[in-house]
Amino acid sequence: MPDRKHIASAAGIPYSLYPFCPFSPFSRIRGTETPHLCVIDSQMQSIYDSDQITDLFNLECSDGLGVKKRMTEIDFAGIDELFSAVEREGRDTLTEGEVYVLLDVVGIARPRSEFIPIDKIGSGQFDPDLSNLKAKRLVAKVMSPDILHKTDVGGVAFVRNDVGELKTAAETIVQNARKAAPTAKIKGVMVSELIGYRKELGRELILSFRQDDSFGPVVSFGLGGIDTESFAKWMQTGKSITSRAALFLEDDEIKRMVEGTVAGDKLLKPGRGESKSLLSEKILSSTLRALSELACEFSALSNEQVFTIEECELNPVVVTDEGRLVAVDALLKFSRRKQSRTNRPVHKIKKLLQPQSALVIGVSAKSMNVGRIILRNLIEGGGIEQDKIFVLHPRESEIDGCKCIASVADISSQVDMTIVTIPAGDECVGIMIDLIEGRKTHSITLISSGFGETKEGKGLEERLVEAIRRGHEQQDGGTIVNGGNCLGIVSLPGKYNTFFLPKYKLPFSTAAAQNTASISQSGAYLVTQASNLDGIINPRYSISFGNQIDLTAGDYLEYLMQDDNISLYSVYLEGFKPLDGIGFFEACQDIKKSGREVLVYKAGRSAEGAMAAASHTAAMVGDYSLNRDILTQAGAIVVETLDDFFDYFKTFTLLADRNVTGLDVGIISNAGFEATAAADNLTDLKLARLEAGTMTRLKELLPPGIVVAKNPIDTTPIANTEAFELISRALLDDENVQCAVISIVCPTPFLENLERGEAHREDIERDNSLPSRMIRVFKETKKPVVLAIDSGALYDPFVAMMERAGVPCFRKIDRAIRALSNFVTIKMR
């Protein structure tokens, strides 16, 4: 059996640094299946049998496929020693051979290799021992921590297993590398057995992890090789490569992660005429789990290890005909960077959302400025008694019936909520620091812009953030701050509105649907949402959180998930603050487990969009695909367009109390083209097979001799108001129909769907009008139902009447079907 020194030589590092001695348990890996060490040759035969590997590494092995039942101990001390040695050389990047050491420890297979030091190349001392390399073909690679992509510099050569041919190739690739990268420090050449595999889609993979600023350690999987970037560019989002948060990567999620990709579909399902798949799901999932555990153990969040592995990329990892995974190229970067999550007194959000007292700063006594509008909105809301609403003003004694206080020092008792509207600057920051350090307020909403989103304001924000941090260290948690650069908050439980918009511009009319919380980094988006859905949906909370100087999107989700009156949390997000994605993820998981939903629109997905978001809210916008994958992993509904964001918000809110039992849909329209279009755009829905009794009822109700009773049901334009109602009831009474789309093309003389007017005798307010009848139909069923009304502005009152009654309406049938399909599909997960 080869000794440890021989194996260390293959990795190209000193024997003393090779990490074999047991040290500490792999904290997150106990009791799980993990791959064992599998160093292989070109014929895919293990160098050592399982007994030898177990003896050498103290590993418990179960089979010959590179999978073991339990890795009892991992040599973290040796890994730390390796990083320390590399660091002493002034490097933060490992060579491929050094990365192989880590792969051996966690049990990811790689080719048998030999390292030839640079002083042996081009000299008379070139005498590598190739006896351990059995393959007929070898690959030689230049080893330099300064050269990450060896092919780009001509640093790779394929040769026969012959010392003379290898000598020439080694000298050539070293010369190529020195010419292309003159300053690169070249350590030598690594020679490996050339692994045989078929060059076809899915046989080359990328397995990697990195430390993400929002979510901590993140693992990625997908199509690899030199075309990785092209696959990602041209394939459907999430199909070429996908990512997951390693801190939350359980077995079921690994399976979903892999199955959703082109590579997973290719590898884990038998091909045409094949009896078995190319790769065992067990091998692939255990390999991904091993990477995940390494990412977590050496994460910036881990205090157990001195070093942080910033990035580790195995590309390609090839799939052989024998069903093995072999990493044939690797890179790794490390640092000593460490992070910790910021703890904020989230419980104090109650003081912000349901305050009993308030202070407004920036109110004009002479004109209707932003502060004055907010003051009047507070008074009109009635949630805070007027004698508990104060104004900070150096000269006035009273404004709009509210007491004025001359200075922060004159505030006699701590107020629950302060709203700051004065411009960003030394005065603004000075007042806020006095409020925080003097414990004059539990919470602040900072409306003002000009802080972190501008170059000039960054210094102001740093002073403010430091004061907030010191406050949070106090026993009472100090002061929480919402904003800056935010619109404010509307709280129905708190009965207040701090939006700086007058009520005649944005009335927030009473609506039956109040079962949502709308949390937005953009105040303007909240305005459009509230305006478009006025009288239809009035969120329990509408929160504009802006720059997240203190409170974050994750904080609001964490606090609000305790409110059982909220069934849907809508989040417009431009970026996370450092590591806040972890708290957001945890809150999403808990909300989903409770049977409720988190709906997310993530802005800043393109390079241009990211720049726009940063200039607006100083958001730390991460890679969009990564955010989408991880938020989906958490259970959130991540939408791609603002139209879908709006439609899902409306559908999930208005159908929250519906019984979702299946995907079998019934469809009604009075226009033949819609019936056809509906059948063509079912997405995940299936046309319900109508019961015989339903068919009989429909034949009696439909115009005789014109149409055939079937699903979708075409009532034709001559169906009158009463017939349309009865046909709808017949469809919804059918036990085979689990959900329904009812579509109406309004311009027909047989349907009463117009407001009262001089040119006709219709009136939608009548009890027997079409909207009155359809509202009753909607309310008398517990099945999910949406309406499509594809008609012009003349019929807007009809649509408004339906939606104010809580009926989700759309202006195109395909949009209605898409919204219903996604609602039903998500609720059935």
XYZ file of N, CA, C and O in Angstrom, residues 17-140:
496
model
N 2.595 18.802 5.424
C 1.358 19.577 5.370
C 0.155 18.739 4.975
O -0.961 19.226 4.967
N 0.377 17.451 4.614
C -0.745 16.673 4.120
C -1.671 16.315 5.275
O -1.248 15.694 6.253
N -2.916 16.708 5.220
C -3.804 16.616 6.386
C -4.466 15.257 6.535
O -5.544 15.025 6.011
N -3.814 14.379 7.257
C -4.394 13.057 7.458
C -4.750 12.774 8.926
O -5.552 11.915 9.205
N -4.120 13.459 9.861
C -4.347 13.095 11.256
C -5.737 13.530 11.706
O -6.174 14.627 11.419
N -6.483 12.665 12.406
C -7.824 13.028 12.876
C -7.750 14.219 13.821
O -6.820 14.339 14.601
N -8.766 15.080 13.711
C -8.736 16.262 14.571
C -10.092 16.541 15.207
O -10.249 16.421 16.403
N -11.076 16.917 14.410
C -12.354 17.299 15.000
C -13.501 16.829 14.133
O -13.346 16.647 12.939
N -14.656 16.576 14.723
C -15.797 16.118 13.932
C -16.292 17.206 12.994
O -16.240 18.387 13.319
N -16.749 16.784 11.839
C -17.330 17.707 10.862
C -18.703 18.069 11.386
O -19.637 17.291 11.290
N -18.856 19.243 11.955
C -19.987 19.555 12.823
C -21.340 19.305 12.192
O -22.271 18.876 12.853
N -21.487 19.585 10.883
C -22.810 19.466 10.275
C -22.984 18.152 9.522
O -24.001 17.944 8.879
N -21.986 17.253 9.599
C -22.041 16.102 8.708
C -22.344 14.792 9.423
O -22.576 13.780 8.802
N -22.351 14.808 10.730
C -22.526 13.571 11.473
C -23.857 12.908 11.127
O -24.896 13.553 11.044
N -23.801 11.623 10.971
C -25.018 10.878 10.740
C -25.549 10.980 9.327
O -26.629 10.514 9.028
N -24.768 11.569 8.417
C -25.225 11.686 7.033
C -24.325 10.870 6.132
O -23.218 10.491 6.504
N -24.803 10.614 4.930
C -23.997 9.880 3.966
C -23.101 10.839 3.215
O -23.549 11.858 2.722
N -21.833 10.499 3.147
C -20.864 11.391 2.525
C -19.889 10.556 1.712
O -19.568 9.438 2.103
N -19.384 11.062 0.578
C -18.453 10.267 -0.222
C -17.127 10.090 0.496
O -16.669 10.989 1.178
N -16.531 8.896 0.345
C -15.203 8.712 0.928
C -14.126 9.018 -0.112
O -14.404 9.258 -1.280
N -12.896 9.030 0.329
C -11.774 9.281 -0.570
C -11.780 8.277 -1.712
O -11.893 7.084 -1.508
N -11.670 8.771 -2.922
C -11.638 7.875 -4.070
C -10.662 8.431 -5.097
O -11.033 9.250 -5.924
N -9.381 8.086 -4.998
C -8.390 8.474 -5.992
C -8.425 7.402 -7.073
O -8.320 6.222 -6.780
N -8.604 7.814 -8.339
C -8.875 6.835 -9.380
C -7.896 6.954 -10.534
O -7.229 7.967 -10.715
N -7.852 5.903 -11.321
C -7.011 5.932 -12.515
C -7.894 6.044 -13.746
O -9.105 6.158 -13.652
N -7.273 6.016 -14.922
C -8.006 6.238 -16.164
C -9.003 5.135 -16.448
O -9.943 5.326 -17.206
N -8.813 3.949 -15.896
C -9.756 2.854 -16.092
C -10.840 2.855 -15.010
O -11.638 1.934 -14.913
N -10.853 3.930 -14.197
C -11.842 4.112 -13.141
C -11.763 3.027 -12.071
O -12.747 2.606 -11.499
N -10.555 2.552 -11.811
C -10.353 1.593 -10.744
C -9.745 2.307 -9.549
O -8.827 3.104 -9.693
N -10.239 2.015 -8.364
C -9.712 2.652 -7.170
C -8.287 2.190 -6.899
O -7.958 1.012 -7.052
N -7.422 3.120 -6.531
C -6.045 2.765 -6.186
C -6.041 1.832 -4.977
O -5.297 0.863 -4.907
N -6.892 2.153 -4.007
C -6.956 1.367 -2.783
C -8.330 0.728 -2.685
O -9.323 1.292 -3.139
N -8.392 -0.421 -2.053
C -9.710 -0.981 -1.801
C -10.284 -0.337 -0.539
O -9.617 0.437 0.157
N -11.530 -0.647 -0.212
C -12.207 0.030 0.902
C -11.503 -0.207 2.226
O -11.411 0.685 3.065
N -10.972 -1.430 2.432
C -10.295 -1.706 3.696
C -9.052 -0.834 3.853
O -8.760 -0.321 4.933
N -8.309 -0.659 2.754
C -7.105 0.162 2.824
C -7.447 1.617 3.097
O -6.779 2.283 3.874
N -8.492 2.125 2.428
C -8.893 3.522 2.650
C -9.336 3.717 4.091
O -8.985 4.684 4.756
N -10.117 2.760 4.592
C -10.589 2.858 5.974
C -9.421 2.887 6.938
O -9.380 3.671 7.878
N -8.444 2.021 6.680
C -7.272 1.961 7.556
C -6.473 3.258 7.499
O -6.009 3.762 8.515
N -6.346 3.826 6.288
C -5.510 5.013 6.123
C -6.164 6.266 6.680
O -5.522 7.089 7.319
N -7.462 6.402 6.452
C -8.121 7.661 6.795
C -9.116 7.546 7.941
O -9.817 8.497 8.251
N -9.210 6.381 8.546
C -10.172 6.186 9.623
C -11.590 6.512 9.167
O -12.335 7.184 9.843
N -11.931 6.029 7.958
C -13.260 6.270 7.396
C -14.030 4.968 7.368
O -13.477 3.899 7.147
N -15.325 5.067 7.551
C -16.186 3.896 7.500
C -16.808 3.829 6.108
O -17.570 4.702 5.725
N -16.477 2.801 5.321
C -16.915 2.737 3.935
C -17.960 1.650 3.754
O -18.013 0.689 4.498
N -18.784 1.790 2.684
C -19.852 0.826 2.488
C -19.836 0.170 1.126
O -20.380 -0.897 0.956
N -19.285 0.812 0.119
C -19.320 0.224 -1.209
C -18.166 0.761 -2.042
O -17.354 1.536 -1.571
N -18.110 0.328 -3.294
C -17.021 0.736 -4.158
C -17.373 1.868 -5.079
O -16.716 2.065 -6.079
N -18.441 2.607 -4.784
C -18.908 3.660 -5.682
C -18.520 5.045 -5.208
O -19.063 6.035 -5.665
N -17.628 5.138 -4.252
C -17.226 6.459 -3.786
C -18.187 7.031 -2.780
O -18.246 8.229 -2.584
N -18.990 6.194 -2.106
C -19.950 6.687 -1.126
C -19.721 5.965 0.184
O -19.512 4.755 0.192
N -19.768 6.660 1.280
C -19.606 6.022 2.580
C -20.755 6.374 3.499
O -21.490 7.314 3.241
N -20.930 5.609 4.541
C -22.043 5.837 5.453
C -21.776 6.987 6.403
O -22.659 7.728 6.749
N -20.543 7.111 6.873
C -20.287 8.177 7.848
C -18.822 8.574 7.820
O -17.932 7.735 7.804
N -18.588 9.884 7.791
C -17.215 10.398 7.917
C -17.076 10.853 9.365
O -17.608 11.880 9.756
N -16.390 10.058 10.156
C -16.381 10.307 11.593
C -15.513 11.484 11.984
O -15.821 12.200 12.919
N -14.411 11.687 11.270
C -13.508 12.763 11.657
C -12.883 13.392 10.427
O -12.543 12.703 9.460
N -12.744 14.673 10.466
C -12.119 15.421 9.374
C -10.929 16.186 9.946
O -11.000 16.744 11.034
N -9.860 16.235 9.184
C -8.633 16.857 9.664
C -8.618 18.352 9.363
O -7.971 18.811 8.428
N -9.354 19.112 10.151
C -9.390 20.554 9.953
C -8.059 21.202 10.326
O -7.681 22.225 9.766
N -7.360 20.612 11.257
C -6.062 21.172 11.643
C -5.106 21.144 10.457
O -4.356 22.092 10.204
N -5.122 20.034 9.718
C -4.259 19.932 8.558
C -4.623 20.928 7.477
O -3.759 21.492 6.801
N -5.931 21.142 7.289
C -6.376 22.116 6.286
C -5.930 23.511 6.698
O -5.443 24.296 5.875
N -6.089 23.839 7.971
C -5.621 25.135 8.455
C -4.114 25.298 8.233
O -3.638 26.380 7.869
N -3.374 24.203 8.461
C -1.924 24.266 8.287
C -1.571 24.506 6.819
O -0.635 25.247 6.496
N -2.340 23.878 5.923
C -2.130 24.097 4.495
C -2.378 25.558 4.136
O -1.552 26.199 3.472
N -3.477 26.115 4.592
C -3.778 27.513 4.311
C -2.704 28.436 4.896
O -2.308 29.426 4.266
N -2.234 28.111 6.083
C -1.207 28.942 6.722
C 0.086 28.942 5.908
O 0.732 29.984 5.734
N 0.452 27.767 5.402
C 1.678 27.669 4.611
C 1.560 28.476 3.317
O 2.498 29.176 2.918
N 0.401 28.374 2.676
C 0.171 29.127 1.443
C 0.161 30.623 1.743
O 0.719 31.436 0.991
N -0.445 31.003 2.857
C -0.521 32.407 3.244
C 0.874 32.974 3.489
O 1.141 34.138 3.143
N 1.757 32.159 4.076
C 3.117 32.631 4.337
C 3.869 32.931 3.046
O 4.821 33.708 3.036
N 3.438 32.331 1.953
C 4.029 32.624 0.652
C 3.416 33.873 0.023
O 3.775 34.235 -1.097
N 2.493 34.512 0.748
C 1.845 35.711 0.225
C 0.717 35.416 -0.745
O 0.338 36.271 -1.553
N 0.173 34.203 -0.660
C -0.879 33.797 -1.592
C -2.220 33.637 -0.892
O -2.279 33.354 0.306
N -3.305 33.827 -1.651
C -4.647 33.530 -1.147
C -5.381 32.579 -2.095
O -6.593 32.401 -2.004
N -4.624 31.955 -3.005
C -5.195 31.037 -3.985
C -4.395 29.745 -3.979
O -3.162 29.772 -4.012
N -5.082 28.616 -3.944
C -4.404 27.326 -3.993
C -4.192 26.902 -5.438
O -4.990 27.226 -6.324
N -3.155 26.154 -5.655
C -2.990 25.509 -6.951
C -3.938 24.317 -7.030
O -4.504 23.876 -6.017
N -4.070 23.791 -8.230
C -4.972 22.641 -8.409
C -4.549 21.467 -7.537
O -5.389 20.800 -6.919
N -3.254 21.208 -7.470
C -2.778 20.106 -6.651
C -3.091 20.293 -5.188
O -3.404 19.340 -4.471
N -3.021 21.543 -4.716
C -3.349 21.820 -3.317
C -4.844 21.662 -3.059
O -5.246 21.201 -1.991
N -5.643 22.017 -4.058
C -7.087 21.803 -3.903
C -7.389 20.313 -3.817
O -8.298 19.889 -3.085
N -6.624 19.511 -4.534
C -6.845 18.065 -4.487
C -6.726 17.510 -3.064
O -7.359 16.511 -2.715
N -5.895 18.149 -2.260
C -5.765 17.720 -0.867
C -7.117 17.816 -0.159
O -7.546 16.891 0.542
N -7.798 18.919 -0.357
C -9.105 19.088 0.271
C -10.123 18.110 -0.297
O -10.968 17.572 0.433
N -10.038 17.859 -1.602
C -10.972 16.908 -2.202
C -10.776 15.520 -1.604
O -11.736 14.787 -1.361
N -9.509 15.151 -1.382
C -9.244 13.858 -0.758
C -9.871 13.782 0.631
O -10.417 12.750 1.023
N -9.763 14.855 1.373
C -10.270 14.853 2.743
C -11.779 14.688 2.782
O -12.322 13.934 3.582
N -12.502 15.393 1.907
C -13.967 15.287 1.932
C -14.480 14.177 1.031
O -15.671 13.883 1.010
N -13.557 13.531 0.271
C -13.936 12.335 -0.442
C -14.453 12.529 -1.843
O -15.268 11.754 -2.315
N -14.024 13.573 -2.536
C -14.432 13.782 -3.917
C -13.316 13.267 -4.826
O -12.150 13.638 -4.681
N -13.687 12.404 -5.763
C -12.690 11.732 -6.588
C -11.972 12.695 -7.514
O -12.550 13.661 -8.006
N -10.694 12.385 -7.754
C -9.887 13.153 -8.708
C -8.850 12.201 -9.302
O -8.598 11.114 -8.792
N -8.192 12.560 -10.414
C -7.246 11.628 -11.055
C -5.992 11.413 -10.209
O -5.599 12.276 -9.424
N -5.353 10.281 -10.416
C -4.022 10.074 -9.815
C -3.046 11.030 -10.471
O -3.077 11.238 -11.689
N -2.173 11.600 -9.667
C -1.312 12.682 -10.166
C 0.088 12.593 -9.585
O 0.312 11.965 -8.544
N 1.011 13.250 -10.272
C 2.366 13.461 -9.777
C 2.718 14.926 -9.990
O 2.340 15.531 -11.002
N 3.448 15.498 -9.041
C 3.860 16.896 -9.130
C 5.336 16.979 -9.469
O 6.173 16.309 -8.847
N 5.687 17.797 -10.460
C 7.080 18.007 -10.858
C 7.462 19.443 -10.512
O 6.934 20.393 -11.114
N 8.338 19.664 -9.545
C 8.715 21.034 -9.147
C 9.365 21.786 -10.306
O 9.983 21.185 -11.199
N 9.259 23.096 -10.269
C 9.757 23.930 -11.364
C 11.267 23.792 -11.549
O 11.772 23.884 -12.679
N 12.013 23.524 -10.463
C 13.474 23.428 -10.605
C 13.903 22.147 -11.311
O 15.074 21.987 -11.669
N 12.973 21.214 -11.511
C 13.300 19.985 -12.234
C 13.005 20.109 -13.733
O 13.378 19.246 -14.521
N 12.259 21.165 -14.114
C 11.839 21.327 -15.506
C 12.881 22.167 -16.249
O 13.285 23.228 -15.786
N 13.341 21.666 -17.391
C 14.356 22.365 -18.172
C 15.749 22.132 -17.649
O 16.690 22.842 -17.997
N 15.877 21.139 -16.786
C 17.195 20.827 -16.219
C 17.506 19.367 -16.497
O 16.678 18.600 -16.966
N 18.651 18.977 -16.131
C 19.037 17.585 -16.321
C 18.493 16.675 -15.253
O 18.789 15.480 -15.236
N 17.740 17.212 -14.331
C 17.201 16.433 -13.213
C 15.740 16.033 -13.436
O 15.037 15.687 -12.502
N 15.271 16.105 -14.667
C 13.881 15.746 -14.951
C 13.726 14.230 -14.916
O 14.032 13.522 -15.878
N 13.305 13.703 -13.778
C 13.171 12.257 -13.615
C 11.914 11.914 -12.816
O 11.987 11.315 -11.737
N 10.722 12.316 -13.291
C 9.495 12.044 -12.537
C 9.218 10.547 -12.447
O 9.526 9.781 -13.363
N 8.665 10.160 -11.337
C 8.272 8.765 -11.121
C 6.848 8.594 -11.642
O 5.886 9.041 -11.005
N 6.709 7.968 -12.798
C 5.396 7.776 -13.401
C 4.843 6.376 -13.154
O 3.823 5.997 -13.745
N 5.480 5.649 -12.272
C 5.051 4.264 -12.048
C 3.643 4.178 -11.461
O 2.951 3.172 -11.639
N 3.235 5.226 -10.764
C 1.896 5.219 -10.171
C 0.820 5.603 -11.172
O -0.367 5.474 -10.898
N 1.225 6.119 -12.329
C 0.270 6.554 -13.341
C 0.170 5.464 -14.404
O 1.084 5.267 -15.210
N -0.958 4.755 -14.427
C -1.102 3.575 -15.261
C -1.691 3.863 -16.635
O -1.631 3.021 -17.530
N -2.285 5.014 -16.805
C -2.979 5.319 -18.053
C -2.014 5.497 -19.204
O -0.854 5.895 -19.015
N -2.484 5.234 -20.411
C -1.658 5.419 -21.601
C -1.510 6.889 -21.967
O -0.528 7.281 -22.593
N -2.502 7.684 -21.591
C -2.478 9.112 -21.907
C -2.480 9.912 -20.610
O -3.161 9.570 -19.635
N -1.690 10.990 -20.620
C -1.584 11.854 -19.445
C -1.917 13.291 -19.841
O -1.873 13.653 -21.028
N -2.248 14.111 -18.840
C -2.437 15.540 -19.061
C -1.482 16.287 -18.136
O -1.387 15.981 -16.942
N -0.721 17.230 -18.712
C 0.226 18.038 -17.947
C -0.323 19.458 -17.831
O -0.766 20.042 -18.824
